[in-house]
């Protein structure tokens, strides 16, 4: 079974995905990384030079065409579930897990790596909290389509057992 980890930036999709994959000897993939390899440049560069629409197109193509084994964990970028029917496609092709976090938890985590993230690179902390609250509301209907929802505060190495 392919496990798709979805949720907002800073919810720990890559962090937990790697830990769970290591512990259970499963291959791990990061959708952003797949796009970066294909494009030979960073997500930041793609956004800056070609814009978000271009990135979203590449993201939905990468999701549908990536060469991944039947059993694996795939961390998806924060917006991946919210465009081009991607969440429906994920639900048809694997198990979707939404890592749910409050705006304040997300703010703390995003602040640590803000420079790498094109959508928030240029905003200050107060603007960022507002941005998170707004975007989270917009994205909620998509995230909520996930088959499993987990609170990030409760996650541990053992959580993966609950998922499977
Ligand atoms: C995005 C999240 C990022 C990356 C891109 C856009 C988003 O992934 O795909 O910067 O729209 O929320 P992470 O959630 O891994 O930071």
Short mmCIF file of N, CA and C and ligand atoms in Angstrom, two decimals:
data_model
loop_
_atom_site.label_atom_id
_atom_site.label_comp_id
_atom_site.label_asym_id
_atom_site.label_seq_id
_atom_site.Cartn_x
_atom_site.Cartn_y
_atom_site.Cartn_z
N UNK A 1 0.85 -1.21 0.00
CA UNK A 1 0.00 0.00 0.00
C UNK A 1 0.89 1.27 0.00
N UNK A 2 0.55 2.19 -0.88
CA UNK A 2 1.28 3.47 -0.87
C UNK A 2 0.64 4.36 0.17
N UNK A 3 1.46 4.95 1.03
CA UNK A 3 0.93 5.85 2.05
C UNK A 3 1.30 7.28 1.68
N UNK A 4 0.29 8.10 1.47
CA UNK A 4 0.52 9.51 1.12
C UNK A 4 0.36 10.35 2.38
N UNK A 5 1.43 11.06 2.77
CA UNK A 5 1.33 11.96 3.91
C UNK A 5 1.01 13.35 3.39
N UNK A 6 -0.08 13.91 3.87
CA UNK A 6 -0.47 15.24 3.42
C UNK A 6 -0.66 16.16 4.64
N UNK A 7 -0.72 17.45 4.37
CA UNK A 7 -0.90 18.41 5.45
C UNK A 7 -0.11 19.67 5.16
N UNK A 8 -0.31 20.67 5.98
CA UNK A 8 0.29 21.98 5.75
C UNK A 8 1.82 21.93 5.84
N UNK A 9 2.49 22.94 5.25
CA UNK A 9 3.94 23.08 5.43
C UNK A 9 4.23 23.06 6.93
N UNK A 10 5.29 22.42 7.31
CA UNK A 10 5.67 22.44 8.72
C UNK A 10 4.90 21.47 9.60
N UNK A 11 4.11 20.60 8.99
CA UNK A 11 3.37 19.64 9.83
C UNK A 11 4.19 18.38 10.09
N UNK A 12 5.34 18.27 9.43
CA UNK A 12 6.23 17.14 9.74
C UNK A 12 6.09 15.95 8.81
N UNK A 13 5.57 16.18 7.60
CA UNK A 13 5.37 15.07 6.66
C UNK A 13 6.69 14.38 6.32
N UNK A 14 7.70 15.17 6.00
CA UNK A 14 8.99 14.60 5.64
C UNK A 14 9.68 14.03 6.88
N UNK A 15 9.61 14.76 7.96
CA UNK A 15 10.24 14.32 9.21
C UNK A 15 9.72 12.94 9.64
N UNK A 16 8.41 12.83 9.80
CA UNK A 16 7.84 11.57 10.27
C UNK A 16 7.89 10.50 9.19
N UNK A 17 7.71 10.91 7.95
CA UNK A 17 7.76 9.95 6.85
C UNK A 17 9.09 9.20 6.84
N UNK A 18 10.19 9.94 7.02
CA UNK A 18 11.52 9.32 7.02
C UNK A 18 11.69 8.39 8.22
N UNK A 19 11.25 8.84 9.37
CA UNK A 19 11.39 8.04 10.60
C UNK A 19 10.60 6.72 10.45
N UNK A 20 9.36 6.84 10.00
CA UNK A 20 8.53 5.63 9.87
C UNK A 20 9.08 4.70 8.79
N UNK A 21 9.56 5.28 7.70
CA UNK A 21 10.10 4.46 6.61
C UNK A 21 11.34 3.71 7.10
N UNK A 22 12.21 4.38 7.83
CA UNK A 22 13.42 3.75 8.37
C UNK A 22 13.05 2.60 9.29
N UNK A 23 12.15 2.89 10.19
CA UNK A 23 11.79 1.90 11.20
C UNK A 23 11.15 0.66 10.59
N UNK A 24 10.38 0.84 9.54
CA UNK A 24 9.66 -0.29 8.95
C UNK A 24 10.27 -0.76 7.64
N UNK A 25 11.48 -0.29 7.37
CA UNK A 25 12.22 -0.66 6.16
C UNK A 25 11.38 -0.51 4.90
N UNK A 26 10.77 0.64 4.80
CA UNK A 26 9.97 0.95 3.61
C UNK A 26 10.68 2.05 2.82
N UNK A 27 10.57 2.03 1.50
CA UNK A 27 11.16 3.13 0.73
C UNK A 27 10.39 4.43 1.02
N UNK A 28 11.14 5.53 1.06
CA UNK A 28 10.53 6.83 1.32
C UNK A 28 10.73 7.75 0.12
N UNK A 29 9.70 8.49 -0.23
CA UNK A 29 9.79 9.46 -1.33
C UNK A 29 9.22 10.79 -0.87
N UNK A 30 9.80 11.86 -1.43
CA UNK A 30 9.33 13.20 -1.12
C UNK A 30 8.95 13.83 -2.47
N UNK A 31 7.70 14.18 -2.62
CA UNK A 31 7.22 14.66 -3.92
C UNK A 31 7.97 15.92 -4.37
N UNK A 32 8.24 16.83 -3.44
CA UNK A 32 9.01 18.04 -3.80
C UNK A 32 10.38 17.66 -4.36
N UNK A 33 11.00 16.66 -3.72
CA UNK A 33 12.34 16.25 -4.14
C UNK A 33 12.31 15.63 -5.54
N UNK A 34 11.24 14.87 -5.82
CA UNK A 34 11.10 14.26 -7.14
C UNK A 34 11.00 15.36 -8.21
N UNK A 35 10.23 16.40 -7.89
CA UNK A 35 10.08 17.51 -8.84
C UNK A 35 11.43 18.22 -9.01
N UNK A 36 12.14 18.41 -7.89
CA UNK A 36 13.44 19.10 -7.96
C UNK A 36 14.44 18.32 -8.81
N UNK A 37 14.42 16.99 -8.67
CA UNK A 37 15.35 16.17 -9.45
C UNK A 37 15.02 16.26 -10.93
N UNK A 38 13.72 16.22 -11.23
CA UNK A 38 13.30 16.25 -12.63
C UNK A 38 13.65 17.60 -13.27
N UNK A 39 13.50 18.65 -12.50
CA UNK A 39 13.72 20.00 -13.02
C UNK A 39 15.17 20.49 -12.84
N UNK A 40 15.97 19.70 -12.11
CA UNK A 40 17.35 20.08 -11.78
C UNK A 40 17.43 21.45 -11.13
N UNK A 41 16.48 21.76 -10.26
CA UNK A 41 16.53 23.03 -9.51
C UNK A 41 15.58 22.94 -8.34
N UNK A 42 15.66 23.92 -7.45
CA UNK A 42 14.87 23.87 -6.22
C UNK A 42 13.42 24.31 -6.48
N UNK A 43 12.55 23.92 -5.54
CA UNK A 43 11.15 24.36 -5.61
C UNK A 43 11.09 25.89 -5.60
N UNK A 44 11.95 26.48 -4.78
CA UNK A 44 12.01 27.94 -4.68
C UNK A 44 12.30 28.56 -6.05
N UNK A 45 13.28 28.00 -6.74
CA UNK A 45 13.65 28.49 -8.06
C UNK A 45 12.51 28.32 -9.06
N UNK A 46 11.82 27.19 -8.97
CA UNK A 46 10.69 26.94 -9.90
C UNK A 46 9.61 28.01 -9.68
N UNK A 47 9.27 28.26 -8.42
CA UNK A 47 8.26 29.29 -8.12
C UNK A 47 8.72 30.66 -8.63
N UNK A 48 9.98 30.99 -8.35
CA UNK A 48 10.46 32.33 -8.69
C UNK A 48 10.56 32.55 -10.19
N UNK A 49 10.99 31.53 -10.92
CA UNK A 49 11.19 31.72 -12.36
C UNK A 49 9.94 31.40 -13.19
N UNK A 50 9.15 30.42 -12.75
CA UNK A 50 8.01 29.98 -13.58
C UNK A 50 6.64 30.18 -12.96
N UNK A 51 6.63 30.52 -11.67
CA UNK A 51 5.34 30.80 -11.02
C UNK A 51 4.67 29.57 -10.44
N UNK A 52 3.65 29.83 -9.63
CA UNK A 52 3.00 28.74 -8.91
C UNK A 52 2.22 27.81 -9.85
N UNK A 53 1.55 28.35 -10.86
CA UNK A 53 0.74 27.49 -11.74
C UNK A 53 1.60 26.41 -12.40
N UNK A 54 2.78 26.85 -12.83
CA UNK A 54 3.70 25.90 -13.46
C UNK A 54 4.09 24.82 -12.46
N UNK A 55 4.41 25.24 -11.22
CA UNK A 55 4.77 24.26 -10.18
C UNK A 55 3.63 23.28 -9.94
N UNK A 56 2.40 23.81 -9.84
CA UNK A 56 1.25 22.93 -9.55
C UNK A 56 1.05 21.91 -10.66
N UNK A 57 1.31 22.33 -11.90
CA UNK A 57 1.18 21.40 -13.01
C UNK A 57 2.23 20.29 -12.88
N UNK A 58 3.47 20.70 -12.62
CA UNK A 58 4.56 19.71 -12.47
C UNK A 58 4.27 18.77 -11.29
N UNK A 59 3.68 19.34 -10.26
CA UNK A 59 3.39 18.55 -9.06
C UNK A 59 2.36 17.46 -9.36
N UNK A 60 1.32 17.83 -10.09
CA UNK A 60 0.28 16.82 -10.37
C UNK A 60 0.79 15.78 -11.37
N UNK A 61 1.65 16.20 -12.28
CA UNK A 61 2.25 15.23 -13.21
C UNK A 61 3.17 14.29 -12.44
N UNK A 62 4.01 14.85 -11.57
CA UNK A 62 4.96 14.02 -10.80
C UNK A 62 4.21 13.01 -9.95
N UNK A 63 3.13 13.46 -9.33
CA UNK A 63 2.35 12.56 -8.48
C UNK A 63 1.85 11.36 -9.28
N UNK A 64 1.35 11.63 -10.47
CA UNK A 64 0.75 10.57 -11.28
C UNK A 64 1.75 9.70 -12.02
N UNK A 65 2.96 10.19 -12.20
CA UNK A 65 3.92 9.44 -13.03
C UNK A 65 5.12 8.91 -12.25
N UNK A 66 5.25 9.25 -10.97
CA UNK A 66 6.46 8.83 -10.25
C UNK A 66 6.51 7.31 -10.14
N UNK A 67 7.75 6.83 -10.21
CA UNK A 67 7.97 5.40 -10.24
C UNK A 67 8.22 4.93 -8.81
N UNK A 68 7.17 4.50 -8.14
CA UNK A 68 7.31 4.09 -6.74
C UNK A 68 6.76 2.68 -6.56
N UNK A 69 7.37 1.92 -5.65
CA UNK A 69 6.89 0.54 -5.43
C UNK A 69 5.53 0.52 -4.73
N UNK A 70 4.91 -0.66 -4.72
CA UNK A 70 3.57 -0.78 -4.12
C UNK A 70 3.54 -0.38 -2.66
N UNK A 71 4.58 -0.78 -1.92
CA UNK A 71 4.61 -0.42 -0.51
C UNK A 71 5.66 0.66 -0.28
N UNK A 72 5.22 1.84 0.06
CA UNK A 72 6.16 2.92 0.32
C UNK A 72 5.45 4.07 1.03
N UNK A 73 6.25 5.03 1.47
CA UNK A 73 5.70 6.22 2.11
C UNK A 73 6.08 7.43 1.25
N UNK A 74 5.09 8.25 0.94
CA UNK A 74 5.34 9.42 0.09
C UNK A 74 4.90 10.68 0.83
N UNK A 75 5.86 11.57 1.11
CA UNK A 75 5.52 12.86 1.72
C UNK A 75 5.19 13.83 0.59
N UNK A 76 4.02 14.42 0.63
CA UNK A 76 3.60 15.34 -0.43
C UNK A 76 3.77 16.78 0.03
N UNK A 77 4.05 17.69 -0.89
CA UNK A 77 4.15 19.10 -0.53
C UNK A 77 2.81 19.59 0.04
N UNK A 78 2.86 20.66 0.81
CA UNK A 78 1.68 21.14 1.52
C UNK A 78 0.48 21.45 0.66
N UNK A 79 0.72 21.82 -0.61
CA UNK A 79 -0.41 22.17 -1.48
C UNK A 79 -0.84 21.02 -2.37
N UNK A 80 -0.05 19.96 -2.38
CA UNK A 80 -0.28 18.88 -3.35
C UNK A 80 -1.70 18.32 -3.33
N UNK A 81 -2.25 18.19 -2.13
CA UNK A 81 -3.59 17.59 -2.02
C UNK A 81 -4.69 18.53 -2.53
N UNK A 82 -4.36 19.79 -2.72
CA UNK A 82 -5.39 20.82 -2.91
C UNK A 82 -5.59 21.28 -4.35
N UNK A 83 -4.88 20.66 -5.29
CA UNK A 83 -5.00 21.08 -6.69
C UNK A 83 -5.25 19.87 -7.59
N UNK A 84 -5.85 20.14 -8.74
CA UNK A 84 -5.97 19.16 -9.84
C UNK A 84 -6.52 17.80 -9.43
N UNK A 85 -7.49 17.76 -8.55
CA UNK A 85 -8.06 16.48 -8.10
C UNK A 85 -7.02 15.52 -7.51
N UNK A 86 -5.90 16.07 -7.08
CA UNK A 86 -4.83 15.20 -6.59
C UNK A 86 -5.27 14.35 -5.40
N UNK A 87 -6.07 14.93 -4.51
CA UNK A 87 -6.47 14.16 -3.33
C UNK A 87 -7.33 12.96 -3.75
N UNK A 88 -8.19 13.16 -4.74
CA UNK A 88 -9.02 12.04 -5.20
C UNK A 88 -8.13 10.96 -5.83
N UNK A 89 -7.15 11.41 -6.59
CA UNK A 89 -6.22 10.45 -7.20
C UNK A 89 -5.47 9.67 -6.12
N UNK A 90 -5.01 10.38 -5.11
CA UNK A 90 -4.29 9.70 -4.00
C UNK A 90 -5.20 8.70 -3.30
N UNK A 91 -6.45 9.09 -3.09
CA UNK A 91 -7.37 8.18 -2.41
C UNK A 91 -7.66 6.93 -3.25
N UNK A 92 -7.58 7.07 -4.55
CA UNK A 92 -7.78 5.90 -5.41
C UNK A 92 -6.55 5.00 -5.47
N UNK A 93 -5.38 5.59 -5.19
CA UNK A 93 -4.15 4.82 -5.40
C UNK A 93 -3.39 4.50 -4.13
N UNK A 94 -3.92 4.80 -3.00
CA UNK A 94 -3.22 4.49 -1.76
C UNK A 94 -3.99 4.98 -0.55
N UNK A 95 -3.27 5.07 0.55
CA UNK A 95 -3.90 5.48 1.81
C UNK A 95 -3.41 6.90 2.15
N UNK A 96 -4.35 7.82 2.30
CA UNK A 96 -3.97 9.21 2.59
C UNK A 96 -4.02 9.45 4.11
N UNK A 97 -2.98 10.09 4.60
CA UNK A 97 -2.90 10.39 6.03
C UNK A 97 -2.66 11.89 6.19
N UNK A 98 -3.56 12.56 6.86
CA UNK A 98 -3.46 14.01 7.08
C UNK A 98 -2.81 14.26 8.43
N UNK A 99 -1.66 14.94 8.41
CA UNK A 99 -1.01 15.32 9.67
C UNK A 99 -1.56 16.70 10.05
N UNK A 100 -2.39 16.69 11.06
CA UNK A 100 -3.12 17.90 11.43
C UNK A 100 -2.39 18.65 12.54
N UNK A 101 -2.17 19.96 12.33
CA UNK A 101 -1.50 20.77 13.35
C UNK A 101 -2.20 22.11 13.48
N UNK A 102 -2.09 22.72 14.64
CA UNK A 102 -2.71 24.04 14.86
C UNK A 102 -1.83 25.11 14.22
N UNK A 103 -2.41 26.28 13.89
CA UNK A 103 -1.63 27.35 13.28
C UNK A 103 -0.38 27.72 14.09
N UNK A 104 -0.45 27.70 15.41
CA UNK A 104 0.72 28.09 16.20
C UNK A 104 1.86 27.07 16.12
N UNK A 105 1.50 25.82 16.08
CA UNK A 105 2.54 24.78 15.92
C UNK A 105 3.18 24.93 14.53
N UNK A 106 2.34 25.16 13.54
CA UNK A 106 2.86 25.32 12.17
C UNK A 106 3.77 26.53 12.08
N UNK A 107 3.35 27.61 12.72
CA UNK A 107 4.15 28.85 12.70
C UNK A 107 5.55 28.57 13.25
N UNK A 108 5.64 27.94 14.40
CA UNK A 108 6.95 27.62 15.00
C UNK A 108 7.82 26.82 14.05
N UNK A 109 7.22 25.81 13.44
CA UNK A 109 8.00 24.94 12.56
C UNK A 109 8.39 25.65 11.26
N UNK A 110 7.48 26.42 10.71
CA UNK A 110 7.80 27.09 9.43
C UNK A 110 8.87 28.16 9.63
N UNK A 111 8.82 28.86 10.77
CA UNK A 111 9.80 29.92 11.04
C UNK A 111 11.23 29.38 10.96
N UNK A 112 11.40 28.11 11.33
CA UNK A 112 12.75 27.52 11.34
C UNK A 112 13.33 27.38 9.93
N UNK A 113 12.45 27.22 8.92
CA UNK A 113 12.97 27.02 7.55
C UNK A 113 12.22 27.87 6.54
N UNK A 114 11.95 29.09 6.95
CA UNK A 114 11.12 29.98 6.14
C UNK A 114 11.74 30.31 4.78
N UNK A 115 13.06 30.47 4.77
CA UNK A 115 13.75 30.93 3.55
C UNK A 115 13.61 29.98 2.37
N UNK A 116 13.42 28.70 2.70
CA UNK A 116 13.34 27.70 1.62
C UNK A 116 11.95 27.64 1.00
N UNK A 117 10.99 28.32 1.62
CA UNK A 117 9.61 28.14 1.19
C UNK A 117 9.08 29.37 0.45
N UNK A 118 8.88 29.20 -0.85
CA UNK A 118 8.53 30.35 -1.69
C UNK A 118 7.27 31.10 -1.24
N UNK A 119 6.30 30.38 -0.71
CA UNK A 119 5.04 31.05 -0.37
C UNK A 119 5.16 31.95 0.86
N UNK A 120 6.16 31.71 1.68
CA UNK A 120 6.24 32.47 2.93
C UNK A 120 7.57 33.20 3.13
N UNK A 121 8.44 33.08 2.14
CA UNK A 121 9.78 33.64 2.27
C UNK A 121 9.77 35.13 2.61
N UNK A 122 8.83 35.85 2.03
CA UNK A 122 8.89 37.30 2.15
C UNK A 122 7.98 37.89 3.24
N UNK A 123 7.37 37.06 4.06
CA UNK A 123 6.47 37.62 5.08
C UNK A 123 7.10 37.57 6.48
N UNK A 124 6.67 38.50 7.34
CA UNK A 124 7.20 38.48 8.71
C UNK A 124 6.34 37.55 9.57
N UNK A 125 6.70 37.43 10.84
CA UNK A 125 6.06 36.42 11.69
C UNK A 125 4.55 36.65 11.84
N UNK A 126 4.16 37.92 12.03
CA UNK A 126 2.73 38.22 12.23
C UNK A 126 1.94 37.92 10.94
N UNK A 127 2.51 38.33 9.83
CA UNK A 127 1.86 38.05 8.53
C UNK A 127 1.78 36.55 8.30
N UNK A 128 2.81 35.87 8.74
CA UNK A 128 2.86 34.42 8.52
C UNK A 128 1.73 33.71 9.27
N UNK A 129 1.47 34.13 10.49
CA UNK A 129 0.39 33.50 11.26
C UNK A 129 -0.94 33.70 10.54
N UNK A 130 -1.15 34.93 10.03
CA UNK A 130 -2.38 35.24 9.31
C UNK A 130 -2.47 34.38 8.04
N UNK A 131 -1.35 34.30 7.33
CA UNK A 131 -1.29 33.49 6.10
C UNK A 131 -1.65 32.03 6.41
N UNK A 132 -1.08 31.51 7.48
CA UNK A 132 -1.33 30.10 7.84
C UNK A 132 -2.82 29.90 8.14
N UNK A 133 -3.39 30.81 8.93
CA UNK A 133 -4.80 30.67 9.31
C UNK A 133 -5.70 30.68 8.07
N UNK A 134 -5.43 31.61 7.16
CA UNK A 134 -6.24 31.74 5.94
C UNK A 134 -6.10 30.50 5.05
N UNK A 135 -4.85 30.16 4.78
CA UNK A 135 -4.58 29.05 3.85
C UNK A 135 -5.10 27.73 4.40
N UNK A 136 -4.98 27.58 5.72
CA UNK A 136 -5.45 26.34 6.34
C UNK A 136 -6.96 26.21 6.16
N UNK A 137 -7.66 27.31 6.30
CA UNK A 137 -9.11 27.31 6.09
C UNK A 137 -9.44 26.92 4.64
N UNK A 138 -8.71 27.55 3.69
CA UNK A 138 -8.94 27.26 2.26
C UNK A 138 -8.69 25.79 1.95
N UNK A 139 -7.66 25.25 2.60
CA UNK A 139 -7.23 23.90 2.25
C UNK A 139 -7.94 22.80 3.02
N UNK A 140 -8.61 23.22 4.08
CA UNK A 140 -9.26 22.24 4.95
C UNK A 140 -10.14 21.23 4.20
N UNK A 141 -11.01 21.69 3.27
CA UNK A 141 -11.88 20.72 2.59
C UNK A 141 -11.10 19.62 1.86
N UNK A 142 -9.90 19.96 1.40
CA UNK A 142 -9.09 18.95 0.69
C UNK A 142 -8.40 18.04 1.70
N UNK A 143 -7.77 18.64 2.71
CA UNK A 143 -7.09 17.83 3.72
C UNK A 143 -8.07 16.86 4.40
N UNK A 144 -9.28 17.36 4.60
CA UNK A 144 -10.26 16.52 5.32
C UNK A 144 -10.73 15.33 4.49
N UNK A 145 -10.36 15.30 3.23
CA UNK A 145 -10.72 14.13 2.42
C UNK A 145 -9.78 12.95 2.68
N UNK A 146 -8.76 13.18 3.48
CA UNK A 146 -7.82 12.08 3.79
C UNK A 146 -8.55 10.99 4.56
N UNK A 147 -8.10 9.76 4.35
CA UNK A 147 -8.75 8.61 5.01
C UNK A 147 -8.42 8.57 6.50
N UNK A 148 -7.23 9.04 6.84
CA UNK A 148 -6.83 9.02 8.25
C UNK A 148 -6.34 10.42 8.63
N UNK A 149 -6.69 10.83 9.83
CA UNK A 149 -6.23 12.14 10.29
C UNK A 149 -5.50 11.93 11.61
N UNK A 150 -4.30 12.51 11.74
CA UNK A 150 -3.56 12.35 12.99
C UNK A 150 -3.10 13.71 13.48
N UNK A 151 -3.19 13.93 14.79
CA UNK A 151 -2.72 15.20 15.37
C UNK A 151 -1.21 15.13 15.53
N UNK A 152 -0.53 16.14 15.04
CA UNK A 152 0.94 16.05 15.08
C UNK A 152 1.48 15.99 16.51
N UNK A 153 0.75 16.57 17.43
CA UNK A 153 1.18 16.54 18.84
C UNK A 153 1.26 15.10 19.37
N UNK A 154 0.46 14.22 18.77
CA UNK A 154 0.42 12.84 19.27
C UNK A 154 1.37 11.90 18.52
N UNK A 155 2.08 12.42 17.53
CA UNK A 155 2.88 11.51 16.70
C UNK A 155 4.13 11.02 17.41
N UNK A 156 4.48 9.78 17.12
CA UNK A 156 5.71 9.19 17.67
C UNK A 156 6.18 8.13 16.67
N UNK A 157 7.30 7.51 16.98
CA UNK A 157 7.79 6.42 16.13
C UNK A 157 6.75 5.31 15.98
N UNK A 158 5.96 5.15 17.03
CA UNK A 158 4.98 4.05 17.05
C UNK A 158 3.70 4.36 16.26
N UNK A 159 3.47 5.62 15.93
CA UNK A 159 2.19 6.01 15.30
C UNK A 159 1.92 5.24 14.01
N UNK A 160 2.99 4.87 13.33
CA UNK A 160 2.80 4.22 12.04
C UNK A 160 2.03 2.91 12.18
N UNK A 161 2.20 2.26 13.31
CA UNK A 161 1.47 1.00 13.54
C UNK A 161 -0.04 1.25 13.52
N UNK A 162 -0.43 2.37 14.09
CA UNK A 162 -1.85 2.72 14.11
C UNK A 162 -2.35 2.94 12.68
N UNK A 163 -1.52 3.57 11.86
CA UNK A 163 -1.93 3.86 10.49
C UNK A 163 -2.18 2.57 9.72
N UNK A 164 -1.22 1.65 9.83
CA UNK A 164 -1.39 0.42 9.03
C UNK A 164 -2.34 -0.56 9.71
C1 LIG B 1 3.87 24.27 -0.57
C2 LIG B 1 4.55 23.47 0.31
C3 LIG B 1 5.94 23.01 0.08
C4 LIG B 1 6.27 23.02 -1.42
C5 LIG B 1 5.95 24.34 -2.02
C6 LIG B 1 4.48 24.72 -1.85
C7 LIG B 1 2.48 24.68 -0.27
O1 LIG B 1 6.10 21.69 0.61
O2 LIG B 1 5.58 22.01 -2.11
O3 LIG B 1 6.78 25.28 -1.40
O4 LIG B 1 1.78 25.16 -1.16
O5 LIG B 1 2.04 24.51 0.90
P1 LIG B 1 6.24 21.38 2.20
O6 LIG B 1 4.86 21.22 2.74
O7 LIG B 1 7.01 20.11 2.23
O8 LIG B 1 6.98 22.53 2.81
#
